[in-house]
């Protein structure tokens, strides 16, 4: 298993973990109770939901991996829920999640209203941003013990962002309908 260093620099003790997890699950369940409409999001062409969690909590070195796993599995379950409630008219929507490591706070559920928007999406190879496919033997499902439906596609990338005054290296895992 790849060992990530989760450390946002804060030394505060995490309190109320059960309450925070319960609030997270309830919030994400509420936000994904129904499939979003393109009319509500026409200026974007997609809908996305970032983690309804406090960044200083989820990315803290004091937060256990079991809490992180709960967050990832909840995203997977809610994505599957959105897929299951689609009508025949909505079958063309592409639904997937993005899990960002070690910055789990940047993870999100995405609904693309036009599947053509995926064309060229994974081609990131510039000086500023590079996505390098991870080796086939790497598996977020095995590394984190996640339950992912077999009909979904999983793609992992090493992300390197090298901007003028910012450098970041991490992993991006896309799970869902990626074709």
CSV table of N, CA and C in Angstrom, one decimal:
chain,number,residue,atom,x,y,z
A,1,UNK,N,0.8,-1.2,0.0
A,1,UNK,CA,0.0,0.0,0.0
A,1,UNK,C,0.9,1.2,0.0
A,2,UNK,N,0.5,2.2,-0.8
A,2,UNK,CA,1.2,3.5,-0.9
A,2,UNK,C,0.9,4.2,0.4
A,3,UNK,N,1.9,4.7,1.1
A,3,UNK,CA,1.7,5.4,2.3
A,3,UNK,C,1.8,6.9,2.1
A,4,UNK,N,0.7,7.6,2.3
A,4,UNK,CA,0.6,9.0,2.1
A,4,UNK,C,0.9,9.7,3.4
A,5,UNK,N,1.5,10.8,3.4
A,5,UNK,CA,1.6,11.6,4.6
A,5,UNK,C,0.5,12.7,4.6
A,6,UNK,N,-0.5,12.4,5.4
A,6,UNK,CA,-1.6,13.4,5.6
A,6,UNK,C,-1.1,14.3,6.7
A,7,UNK,N,-0.8,15.5,6.4
A,7,UNK,CA,-0.4,16.5,7.4
A,7,UNK,C,-0.7,17.9,6.8
A,8,UNK,N,-1.6,18.6,7.4
A,8,UNK,CA,-1.9,19.9,7.0
A,8,UNK,C,-1.2,20.9,7.9
A,9,UNK,N,-0.4,20.5,8.8
A,9,UNK,CA,0.4,21.4,9.6
A,9,UNK,C,-0.2,21.8,10.9
A,10,UNK,N,-1.5,21.4,11.1
A,10,UNK,CA,-2.2,21.8,12.4
A,10,UNK,C,-1.9,20.7,13.4
A,11,UNK,N,-1.8,21.1,14.6
A,11,UNK,CA,-1.5,20.1,15.7
A,11,UNK,C,-2.7,20.0,16.6
A,12,UNK,N,-3.9,20.5,16.2
A,12,UNK,CA,-5.1,20.4,17.1
A,12,UNK,C,-5.5,18.9,17.1
A,13,UNK,N,-6.0,18.6,18.3
A,13,UNK,CA,-6.6,17.3,18.5
A,13,UNK,C,-8.0,17.2,17.9
A,14,UNK,N,-8.3,16.1,17.2
A,14,UNK,CA,-9.6,16.0,16.6
A,14,UNK,C,-10.6,15.6,17.6
A,15,UNK,N,-11.6,16.3,17.7
A,15,UNK,CA,-12.7,16.0,18.7
A,15,UNK,C,-14.0,15.8,17.9
A,16,UNK,N,-14.9,15.0,18.4
A,16,UNK,CA,-16.2,14.8,17.8
A,16,UNK,C,-16.2,14.1,16.5
A,17,UNK,N,-15.3,13.1,16.4
A,17,UNK,CA,-15.1,12.4,15.1
A,17,UNK,C,-16.4,11.7,14.7
A,18,UNK,N,-17.1,11.0,15.6
A,18,UNK,CA,-18.4,10.3,15.2
A,18,UNK,C,-19.4,11.3,14.7
A,19,UNK,N,-19.5,12.5,15.4
A,19,UNK,CA,-20.5,13.5,15.0
A,19,UNK,C,-20.1,14.0,13.6
A,20,UNK,N,-18.8,14.3,13.4
A,20,UNK,CA,-18.4,14.9,12.1
A,20,UNK,C,-18.6,13.9,11.0
A,21,UNK,N,-18.4,12.6,11.3
A,21,UNK,CA,-18.6,11.6,10.2
A,21,UNK,C,-20.1,11.4,9.9
A,22,UNK,N,-20.9,11.4,11.0
A,22,UNK,CA,-22.4,11.4,10.8
A,22,UNK,C,-22.9,12.6,10.0
A,23,UNK,N,-22.4,13.7,10.3
A,23,UNK,CA,-22.8,15.0,9.6
A,23,UNK,C,-22.4,14.9,8.2
A,24,UNK,N,-21.2,14.4,7.9
A,24,UNK,CA,-20.7,14.2,6.5
A,24,UNK,C,-21.6,13.3,5.7
A,25,UNK,N,-21.9,12.1,6.3
A,25,UNK,CA,-22.8,11.2,5.6
A,25,UNK,C,-24.1,11.8,5.3
A,26,UNK,N,-24.7,12.4,6.3
A,26,UNK,CA,-26.0,13.0,6.2
A,26,UNK,C,-26.0,14.1,5.1
A,27,UNK,N,-25.0,15.0,5.1
A,27,UNK,CA,-24.9,16.1,4.2
A,27,UNK,C,-24.8,15.6,2.8
A,28,UNK,N,-23.9,14.6,2.5
A,28,UNK,CA,-23.7,14.1,1.2
A,28,UNK,C,-24.9,13.4,0.7
A,29,UNK,N,-25.6,12.7,1.6
A,29,UNK,CA,-26.8,12.0,1.2
A,29,UNK,C,-27.9,13.0,0.8
A,30,UNK,N,-28.0,14.1,1.6
A,30,UNK,CA,-29.0,15.1,1.2
A,30,UNK,C,-28.6,15.8,-0.1
A,31,UNK,N,-27.4,16.1,-0.4
A,31,UNK,CA,-27.0,16.8,-1.6
A,31,UNK,C,-27.2,15.9,-2.8
A,32,UNK,N,-27.1,14.6,-2.6
A,32,UNK,CA,-27.2,13.6,-3.8
A,32,UNK,C,-28.5,12.8,-3.7
A,33,UNK,N,-29.5,13.3,-3.1
A,33,UNK,CA,-30.8,12.6,-3.0
A,33,UNK,C,-31.5,12.5,-4.4
A,34,UNK,N,-31.3,13.6,-5.2
A,34,UNK,CA,-31.8,13.5,-6.6
A,34,UNK,C,-30.7,14.0,-7.5
A,35,UNK,N,-30.9,13.6,-8.8
A,35,UNK,CA,-29.9,13.9,-9.8
A,35,UNK,C,-30.0,15.3,-10.2
A,36,UNK,N,-28.9,16.1,-10.3
A,36,UNK,CA,-29.0,17.5,-10.7
A,36,UNK,C,-29.5,17.6,-12.1
A,37,UNK,N,-30.0,18.8,-12.4
A,37,UNK,CA,-30.5,19.0,-13.8
A,37,UNK,C,-29.6,20.0,-14.5
A,38,UNK,N,-29.4,19.8,-15.8
A,38,UNK,CA,-28.5,20.6,-16.6
A,38,UNK,C,-29.0,22.1,-16.6
A,39,UNK,N,-30.3,22.3,-16.5
A,39,UNK,CA,-30.9,23.6,-16.5
A,39,UNK,C,-30.4,24.4,-15.3
A,40,UNK,N,-30.2,23.7,-14.2
A,40,UNK,CA,-29.7,24.4,-13.0
A,40,UNK,C,-28.2,24.7,-13.1
A,41,UNK,N,-27.5,24.1,-14.0
A,41,UNK,CA,-26.1,24.2,-14.1
A,41,UNK,C,-25.6,24.5,-15.5
A,42,UNK,N,-26.5,25.2,-16.3
A,42,UNK,CA,-26.3,25.4,-17.7
A,42,UNK,C,-25.0,26.1,-18.0
A,43,UNK,N,-24.6,27.0,-17.1
A,43,UNK,CA,-23.4,27.8,-17.4
A,43,UNK,C,-22.1,27.0,-17.3
A,44,UNK,N,-22.2,25.8,-16.6
A,44,UNK,CA,-21.0,25.0,-16.4
A,44,UNK,C,-21.0,23.8,-17.4
A,45,UNK,N,-22.1,23.2,-17.6
A,45,UNK,CA,-22.2,22.0,-18.4
A,45,UNK,C,-21.9,20.8,-17.6
A,46,UNK,N,-21.8,20.9,-16.3
A,46,UNK,CA,-21.6,19.8,-15.4
A,46,UNK,C,-22.0,20.2,-14.0
A,47,UNK,N,-22.1,19.3,-13.1
A,47,UNK,CA,-22.4,19.5,-11.7
A,47,UNK,C,-21.3,18.8,-10.9
A,48,UNK,N,-20.9,19.4,-9.9
A,48,UNK,CA,-19.9,18.7,-9.0
A,48,UNK,C,-20.2,19.1,-7.5
A,49,UNK,N,-19.8,18.1,-6.7
A,49,UNK,CA,-20.0,18.3,-5.2
A,49,UNK,C,-18.7,18.0,-4.6
A,50,UNK,N,-18.1,19.0,-4.0
A,50,UNK,CA,-16.9,18.8,-3.2
A,50,UNK,C,-17.2,18.2,-1.9
A,51,UNK,N,-16.2,17.7,-1.2
A,51,UNK,CA,-16.4,17.0,0.1
A,51,UNK,C,-17.0,18.0,1.1
A,52,UNK,N,-18.2,17.7,1.6
A,52,UNK,CA,-18.8,18.6,2.6
A,52,UNK,C,-18.1,18.4,4.0
A,53,UNK,N,-16.9,18.7,4.1
A,53,UNK,CA,-16.1,18.4,5.2
A,53,UNK,C,-15.1,19.5,5.5
A,54,UNK,N,-14.6,19.7,6.6
A,54,UNK,CA,-13.7,20.7,7.0
A,54,UNK,C,-12.3,20.2,6.5
A,55,UNK,N,-11.6,21.0,5.7
A,55,UNK,CA,-10.3,20.6,5.2
A,55,UNK,C,-9.3,20.3,6.4
A,56,UNK,N,-9.3,21.1,7.4
A,56,UNK,CA,-8.3,20.9,8.5
A,56,UNK,C,-8.6,19.6,9.2
A,57,UNK,N,-9.8,19.1,9.1
A,57,UNK,CA,-10.1,17.8,9.8
A,57,UNK,C,-9.7,16.6,8.9
A,58,UNK,N,-10.2,16.6,7.6
A,58,UNK,CA,-10.0,15.4,6.8
A,58,UNK,C,-8.6,15.2,6.4
A,59,UNK,N,-7.8,16.3,6.2
A,59,UNK,CA,-6.4,16.2,5.8
A,59,UNK,C,-5.4,16.3,7.0
A,60,UNK,N,-5.9,16.2,8.2
A,60,UNK,CA,-5.1,16.2,9.4
A,60,UNK,C,-4.4,14.9,9.6
A,61,UNK,N,-3.2,15.0,10.1
A,61,UNK,CA,-2.4,13.7,10.4
A,61,UNK,C,-3.1,13.0,11.6
A,62,UNK,N,-4.0,13.7,12.3
A,62,UNK,CA,-4.7,13.1,13.5
A,62,UNK,C,-6.0,12.4,13.1
A,63,UNK,N,-6.4,12.5,11.8
A,63,UNK,CA,-7.6,11.8,11.3
A,63,UNK,C,-7.2,10.4,10.9
A,64,UNK,N,-7.9,9.4,11.4
A,64,UNK,CA,-7.5,8.0,11.1
A,64,UNK,C,-7.9,7.7,9.6
A,65,UNK,N,-7.2,6.7,9.1
A,65,UNK,CA,-7.5,6.2,7.8
A,65,UNK,C,-8.9,5.6,7.7
A,66,UNK,N,-9.4,5.1,8.8
A,66,UNK,CA,-10.7,4.5,8.7
A,66,UNK,C,-11.8,5.6,8.4
A,67,UNK,N,-11.5,6.8,8.9
A,67,UNK,CA,-12.4,8.0,8.6
A,67,UNK,C,-12.2,8.3,7.1
A,68,UNK,N,-11.0,8.3,6.6
A,68,UNK,CA,-10.8,8.6,5.2
A,68,UNK,C,-11.5,7.5,4.3
A,69,UNK,N,-11.4,6.3,4.7
A,69,UNK,CA,-12.0,5.2,4.0
A,69,UNK,C,-13.5,5.4,4.0
A,70,UNK,N,-14.1,5.8,5.1
A,70,UNK,CA,-15.5,6.0,5.2
A,70,UNK,C,-15.9,7.1,4.2
A,71,UNK,N,-15.1,8.2,4.1
A,71,UNK,CA,-15.4,9.2,3.1
A,71,UNK,C,-15.4,8.7,1.7
A,72,UNK,N,-14.3,8.0,1.3
A,72,UNK,CA,-14.2,7.5,0.0
A,72,UNK,C,-15.3,6.5,-0.4
A,73,UNK,N,-15.7,5.6,0.6
A,73,UNK,CA,-16.7,4.7,0.3
A,73,UNK,C,-18.1,5.4,0.2
A,74,UNK,N,-18.3,6.4,1.0
A,74,UNK,CA,-19.5,7.2,0.9
A,74,UNK,C,-19.7,7.9,-0.5
A,75,UNK,N,-18.6,8.4,-1.0
A,75,UNK,CA,-18.6,9.0,-2.3
A,75,UNK,C,-19.0,8.0,-3.3
A,76,UNK,N,-18.4,6.8,-3.2
A,76,UNK,CA,-18.7,5.7,-4.2
A,76,UNK,C,-20.1,5.3,-4.1
A,77,UNK,N,-20.6,5.2,-2.9
A,77,UNK,CA,-22.0,4.7,-2.7
A,77,UNK,C,-23.0,5.8,-3.2
A,78,UNK,N,-22.7,7.1,-3.0
A,78,UNK,CA,-23.6,8.1,-3.5
A,78,UNK,C,-23.5,8.3,-5.0
A,79,UNK,N,-22.4,8.0,-5.6
A,79,UNK,CA,-22.2,8.0,-7.0
A,79,UNK,C,-23.1,6.9,-7.6
A,80,UNK,N,-23.0,5.7,-7.0
A,80,UNK,CA,-23.8,4.6,-7.5
A,80,UNK,C,-25.3,4.9,-7.3
A,81,UNK,N,-25.7,5.6,-6.3
A,81,UNK,CA,-27.1,6.0,-6.1
A,81,UNK,C,-27.5,6.9,-7.2
A,82,UNK,N,-26.7,7.9,-7.6
A,82,UNK,CA,-27.1,8.8,-8.7
A,82,UNK,C,-27.2,8.0,-10.0
A,83,UNK,N,-26.4,7.0,-10.2
A,83,UNK,CA,-26.5,6.2,-11.4
A,83,UNK,C,-27.8,5.4,-11.4
A,84,UNK,N,-28.1,4.9,-10.3
A,84,UNK,CA,-29.3,4.1,-10.1
A,84,UNK,C,-30.6,4.8,-10.3
A,85,UNK,N,-30.7,6.1,-10.0
A,85,UNK,CA,-31.9,6.9,-10.1
A,85,UNK,C,-32.1,7.6,-11.4
A,86,UNK,N,-31.2,7.4,-12.3
A,86,UNK,CA,-31.3,8.1,-13.6
A,86,UNK,C,-32.5,7.6,-14.4
A,87,UNK,N,-33.2,8.5,-15.1
A,87,UNK,CA,-34.3,8.1,-15.9
A,87,UNK,C,-33.7,7.8,-17.3
A,88,UNK,N,-34.5,7.3,-18.2
A,88,UNK,CA,-34.1,6.9,-19.5
A,88,UNK,C,-33.5,8.2,-20.3
A,89,UNK,N,-34.0,9.3,-20.0
A,89,UNK,CA,-33.5,10.6,-20.7
A,89,UNK,C,-32.1,11.0,-20.1
A,90,UNK,N,-31.8,10.5,-18.9
A,90,UNK,CA,-30.6,10.9,-18.2
A,90,UNK,C,-29.5,9.8,-18.4
A,91,UNK,N,-29.7,8.8,-19.1
A,91,UNK,CA,-28.8,7.7,-19.2
A,91,UNK,C,-27.5,8.1,-19.9
A,92,UNK,N,-27.5,9.2,-20.7
A,92,UNK,CA,-26.3,9.7,-21.3
A,92,UNK,C,-25.4,10.4,-20.4
A,93,UNK,N,-25.9,10.9,-19.2
A,93,UNK,CA,-25.0,11.6,-18.3
A,93,UNK,C,-23.9,10.7,-17.8
A,94,UNK,N,-22.7,11.2,-17.7
A,94,UNK,CA,-21.6,10.5,-17.2
A,94,UNK,C,-21.3,10.9,-15.7
A,95,UNK,N,-21.3,9.9,-14.8
A,95,UNK,CA,-21.2,10.2,-13.4
A,95,UNK,C,-19.9,9.5,-12.9
A,96,UNK,N,-19.1,10.2,-12.2
A,96,UNK,CA,-17.9,9.6,-11.7
A,96,UNK,C,-17.5,10.4,-10.4
A,97,UNK,N,-16.5,9.8,-9.7
A,97,UNK,CA,-16.0,10.5,-8.6
A,97,UNK,C,-14.5,10.7,-8.8
A,98,UNK,N,-13.9,11.7,-8.2
A,98,UNK,CA,-12.5,12.0,-8.2
A,98,UNK,C,-12.0,11.9,-6.8
A,99,UNK,N,-11.1,11.0,-6.5
A,99,UNK,CA,-10.5,11.0,-5.2
A,99,UNK,C,-9.1,11.5,-5.3
A,100,UNK,N,-8.8,12.5,-4.5
A,100,UNK,CA,-7.5,13.2,-4.6
A,100,UNK,C,-6.7,12.8,-3.3
A,101,UNK,N,-5.5,12.3,-3.5
A,101,UNK,CA,-4.6,12.0,-2.4
A,101,UNK,C,-3.3,12.7,-2.5
A,102,UNK,N,-2.7,13.2,-1.5
A,102,UNK,CA,-3.1,13.2,-0.1
A,102,UNK,C,-4.1,14.3,0.3
A,103,UNK,N,-4.5,15.1,-0.7
A,103,UNK,CA,-5.5,16.1,-0.3
A,103,UNK,C,-6.9,15.6,-0.6
A,104,UNK,N,-7.4,14.8,0.4
A,104,UNK,CA,-8.7,14.2,0.2
A,104,UNK,C,-9.8,15.2,0.2
A,105,UNK,N,-9.6,16.4,0.8
A,105,UNK,CA,-10.6,17.4,0.7
A,105,UNK,C,-10.9,17.9,-0.7
A,106,UNK,N,-10.0,17.7,-1.6
A,106,UNK,CA,-10.3,18.1,-3.0
A,106,UNK,C,-11.1,17.0,-3.8
A,107,UNK,N,-11.5,16.0,-3.2
A,107,UNK,CA,-12.3,14.9,-3.8
A,107,UNK,C,-13.7,15.4,-4.1
A,108,UNK,N,-14.3,14.8,-5.1
A,108,UNK,CA,-15.7,15.3,-5.5
A,108,UNK,C,-16.4,14.2,-6.3
A,109,UNK,N,-17.7,14.4,-6.4
A,109,UNK,CA,-18.6,13.7,-7.2
A,109,UNK,C,-18.9,14.6,-8.4
A,110,UNK,N,-18.9,14.1,-9.6
A,110,UNK,CA,-19.1,14.9,-10.8
A,110,UNK,C,-20.2,14.2,-11.7
A,111,UNK,N,-21.1,15.1,-12.2
A,111,UNK,CA,-22.1,14.6,-13.2
A,111,UNK,C,-21.8,15.5,-14.5
A,112,UNK,N,-21.4,14.8,-15.6
A,112,UNK,CA,-21.3,15.5,-16.9
A,112,UNK,C,-22.6,15.3,-17.6
A,113,UNK,N,-23.2,16.4,-18.1
A,113,UNK,CA,-24.4,16.3,-18.8
A,113,UNK,C,-24.2,15.9,-20.3
A,114,UNK,N,-23.0,16.1,-20.8
A,114,UNK,CA,-22.7,15.7,-22.2
A,114,UNK,C,-21.5,14.8,-22.1
A,115,UNK,N,-21.6,13.5,-22.5
A,115,UNK,CA,-20.5,12.6,-22.4
A,115,UNK,C,-19.3,13.0,-23.3
A,116,UNK,N,-19.6,13.8,-24.3
A,116,UNK,CA,-18.5,14.3,-25.1
A,116,UNK,C,-17.4,15.1,-24.4
A,117,UNK,N,-17.8,15.7,-23.2
A,117,UNK,CA,-16.9,16.5,-22.4
A,117,UNK,C,-15.7,15.6,-21.9
A,118,UNK,N,-15.9,14.3,-21.9
A,118,UNK,CA,-14.8,13.5,-21.4
A,118,UNK,C,-13.7,13.3,-22.5
A,119,UNK,N,-14.0,13.6,-23.8
A,119,UNK,CA,-13.0,13.5,-24.8
A,119,UNK,C,-11.8,14.4,-24.5
A,120,UNK,N,-10.6,13.9,-24.4
A,120,UNK,CA,-9.4,14.6,-24.1
A,120,UNK,C,-9.2,15.1,-22.7
A,121,UNK,N,-10.2,14.8,-21.8
A,121,UNK,CA,-10.2,15.2,-20.4
A,121,UNK,C,-8.9,14.7,-19.7
A,122,UNK,N,-8.6,13.5,-19.9
A,122,UNK,CA,-7.5,12.9,-19.2
A,122,UNK,C,-6.1,13.2,-19.8
A,123,UNK,N,-6.0,13.9,-20.9
A,123,UNK,CA,-4.8,14.3,-21.5
A,123,UNK,C,-4.3,15.5,-20.9
A,124,UNK,N,-3.4,15.4,-19.9
A,124,UNK,CA,-2.8,16.6,-19.2
A,124,UNK,C,-1.3,16.4,-19.3
A,125,UNK,N,-0.7,17.1,-20.1
A,125,UNK,CA,0.8,17.0,-20.2
A,125,UNK,C,1.4,18.3,-20.7
A,126,UNK,N,1.4,19.2,-19.7
A,126,UNK,CA,2.0,20.5,-20.0
A,126,UNK,C,3.0,20.8,-18.9
A,127,UNK,N,3.8,21.8,-19.1
A,127,UNK,CA,4.8,22.2,-18.1
A,127,UNK,C,4.1,22.4,-16.7
A,128,UNK,N,2.9,23.0,-16.7
A,128,UNK,CA,2.3,23.4,-15.4
A,128,UNK,C,1.5,22.2,-14.8
A,129,UNK,N,0.9,21.3,-15.6
A,129,UNK,CA,0.1,20.2,-15.1
A,129,UNK,C,0.4,19.0,-15.9
A,130,UNK,N,0.7,17.9,-15.1
A,130,UNK,CA,1.0,16.6,-15.8
A,130,UNK,C,0.2,15.5,-15.0
A,131,UNK,N,-0.4,14.7,-15.8
A,131,UNK,CA,-1.1,13.5,-15.3
A,131,UNK,C,-0.4,12.3,-15.9
A,132,UNK,N,0.3,11.5,-15.1
A,132,UNK,CA,1.0,10.3,-15.5
A,132,UNK,C,0.2,9.1,-15.0
A,133,UNK,N,-0.2,8.2,-16.0
A,133,UNK,CA,-1.0,7.0,-15.6
A,133,UNK,C,-0.2,6.2,-14.5
A,134,UNK,N,-0.9,5.7,-13.5
A,134,UNK,CA,-0.2,4.9,-12.5
A,134,UNK,C,-0.1,3.5,-13.0
A,135,UNK,N,0.8,2.7,-12.5
A,135,UNK,CA,1.0,1.3,-13.0
A,135,UNK,C,-0.3,0.5,-12.8
A,136,UNK,N,-0.5,-0.4,-13.6
A,136,UNK,CA,-1.7,-1.3,-13.6
A,136,UNK,C,-1.8,-2.1,-12.3
A,137,UNK,N,-0.7,-2.4,-11.6
A,137,UNK,CA,-0.7,-3.1,-10.4
A,137,UNK,C,-1.2,-2.3,-9.2
A,138,UNK,N,-1.2,-1.0,-9.3
A,138,UNK,CA,-1.8,-0.1,-8.3
A,138,UNK,C,-3.3,-0.2,-8.3
A,139,UNK,N,-3.9,-0.3,-7.2
A,139,UNK,CA,-5.4,-0.3,-7.1
A,139,UNK,C,-5.8,0.4,-5.8
A,140,UNK,N,-6.6,1.4,-6.0
A,140,UNK,CA,-7.1,2.1,-4.8
A,140,UNK,C,-8.1,1.2,-4.1
A,141,UNK,N,-8.8,0.3,-4.9
A,141,UNK,CA,-9.8,-0.6,-4.3
A,141,UNK,C,-9.1,-1.5,-3.3
A,142,UNK,N,-7.9,-2.1,-3.7
A,142,UNK,CA,-7.2,-3.0,-2.8
A,142,UNK,C,-6.5,-2.2,-1.7
A,143,UNK,N,-5.8,-1.1,-2.0
A,143,UNK,CA,-5.0,-0.4,-1.1
A,143,UNK,C,-5.9,0.1,0.1
A,144,UNK,N,-7.1,0.6,-0.2
A,144,UNK,CA,-7.9,1.1,0.8
A,144,UNK,C,-9.1,0.2,1.3
A,145,UNK,N,-9.2,-1.0,0.7
A,145,UNK,CA,-10.3,-1.9,1.0
A,145,UNK,C,-11.6,-1.4,0.7
A,146,UNK,N,-11.7,-0.7,-0.5
A,146,UNK,CA,-13.0,-0.1,-0.9
A,146,UNK,C,-13.8,-1.2,-1.7
A,147,UNK,N,-15.1,-1.0,-1.7
A,147,UNK,CA,-16.1,-1.8,-2.4
A,147,UNK,C,-16.5,-1.0,-3.6
A,148,UNK,N,-16.0,-1.4,-4.8
A,148,UNK,CA,-16.4,-0.7,-6.0
A,148,UNK,C,-17.1,-1.6,-6.9
A,149,UNK,N,-18.3,-1.2,-7.4
A,149,UNK,CA,-19.0,-2.1,-8.4
A,149,UNK,C,-18.2,-2.4,-9.6
A,150,UNK,N,-18.2,-3.7,-10.0
A,150,UNK,CA,-17.4,-4.2,-11.0
A,150,UNK,C,-17.6,-3.6,-12.4
A,151,UNK,N,-18.7,-3.0,-12.7
A,151,UNK,CA,-19.0,-2.4,-14.0
A,151,UNK,C,-18.4,-1.0,-14.1
A,152,UNK,N,-17.8,-0.5,-13.1
A,152,UNK,CA,-17.2,0.9,-13.1
A,152,UNK,C,-15.7,0.9,-13.5
A,153,UNK,N,-15.3,1.9,-14.2
A,153,UNK,CA,-13.9,2.1,-14.6
A,153,UNK,C,-13.1,2.8,-13.5
A,154,UNK,N,-11.9,2.3,-13.3
A,154,UNK,CA,-11.0,3.0,-12.3
A,154,UNK,C,-9.7,3.4,-13.1
A,155,UNK,N,-9.4,4.7,-13.0
A,155,UNK,CA,-8.2,5.2,-13.6
A,155,UNK,C,-7.4,6.0,-12.5
A,156,UNK,N,-6.1,5.7,-12.4
A,156,UNK,CA,-5.3,6.4,-11.4
A,156,UNK,C,-4.2,7.2,-12.1
A,157,UNK,N,-3.9,8.4,-11.7
A,157,UNK,CA,-2.9,9.2,-12.2
A,157,UNK,C,-2.0,9.8,-11.1
A,158,UNK,N,-0.8,9.9,-11.4
A,158,UNK,CA,0.1,10.7,-10.6
A,158,UNK,C,0.0,12.2,-11.1
A,159,UNK,N,-0.4,13.1,-10.3
A,159,UNK,CA,-0.6,14.5,-10.7
A,159,UNK,C,0.6,15.3,-10.2
A,160,UNK,N,1.2,16.1,-11.2
A,160,UNK,CA,2.3,17.0,-10.8
A,160,UNK,C,1.8,18.4,-11.3
A,161,UNK,N,1.7,19.3,-10.4
A,161,UNK,CA,1.4,20.7,-10.7
A,161,UNK,C,2.7,21.5,-10.3
A,162,UNK,N,3.2,22.2,-11.3
A,162,UNK,CA,4.4,23.0,-11.1
A,162,UNK,C,4.1,24.4,-11.7
A,163,UNK,N,3.6,25.3,-10.9
A,163,UNK,CA,3.3,26.6,-11.3
A,163,UNK,C,4.4,27.5,-10.8
A,164,UNK,N,4.3,28.8,-11.1
A,164,UNK,CA,5.4,29.7,-10.7
A,164,UNK,C,5.7,29.7,-9.3
A,165,UNK,N,4.6,29.7,-8.4
A,165,UNK,CA,4.9,29.8,-7.0
A,165,UNK,C,4.2,28.6,-6.2
A,166,UNK,N,3.9,27.6,-6.9
A,166,UNK,CA,3.2,26.4,-6.3
A,166,UNK,C,3.7,25.1,-6.9
A,167,UNK,N,3.9,24.2,-6.0
A,167,UNK,CA,4.3,22.8,-6.5
A,167,UNK,C,3.5,21.8,-5.7
A,168,UNK,N,2.9,20.9,-6.4
A,168,UNK,CA,2.1,19.8,-5.7
A,168,UNK,C,2.3,18.5,-6.5
A,169,UNK,N,2.4,17.4,-5.7
A,169,UNK,CA,2.5,16.1,-6.3
A,169,UNK,C,1.6,15.2,-5.5
A,170,UNK,N,0.7,14.5,-6.2
A,170,UNK,CA,-0.2,13.6,-5.5
A,170,UNK,C,-0.8,12.6,-6.5
A,171,UNK,N,-1.9,12.0,-6.1
A,171,UNK,CA,-2.6,11.0,-7.0
A,171,UNK,C,-4.0,11.5,-7.2
A,172,UNK,N,-4.5,11.2,-8.4
A,172,UNK,CA,-5.9,11.4,-8.7
A,172,UNK,C,-6.5,10.0,-9.1
A,173,UNK,N,-7.6,9.6,-8.5
A,173,UNK,CA,-8.2,8.4,-8.8
A,173,UNK,C,-9.7,8.7,-9.3
A,174,UNK,N,-10.0,8.3,-10.5
A,174,UNK,CA,-11.3,8.5,-11.1
A,174,UNK,C,-12.0,7.2,-11.1
A,175,UNK,N,-13.2,7.2,-10.6
A,175,UNK,CA,-14.0,6.0,-10.5
A,175,UNK,C,-15.4,6.3,-11.1
A,176,UNK,N,-15.9,5.5,-12.0
A,176,UNK,CA,-17.2,5.7,-12.5
A,176,UNK,C,-17.3,5.4,-14.0
A,177,UNK,N,-18.2,6.2,-14.6
A,177,UNK,CA,-18.5,6.0,-16.1
A,177,UNK,C,-17.5,7.0,-16.8
A,178,UNK,N,-16.4,6.4,-17.3
A,178,UNK,CA,-15.4,7.2,-17.8
A,178,UNK,C,-15.2,7.0,-19.3
A,179,UNK,N,-16.3,6.5,-20.0
A,179,UNK,CA,-16.2,6.3,-21.4
A,179,UNK,C,-17.4,6.8,-22.1
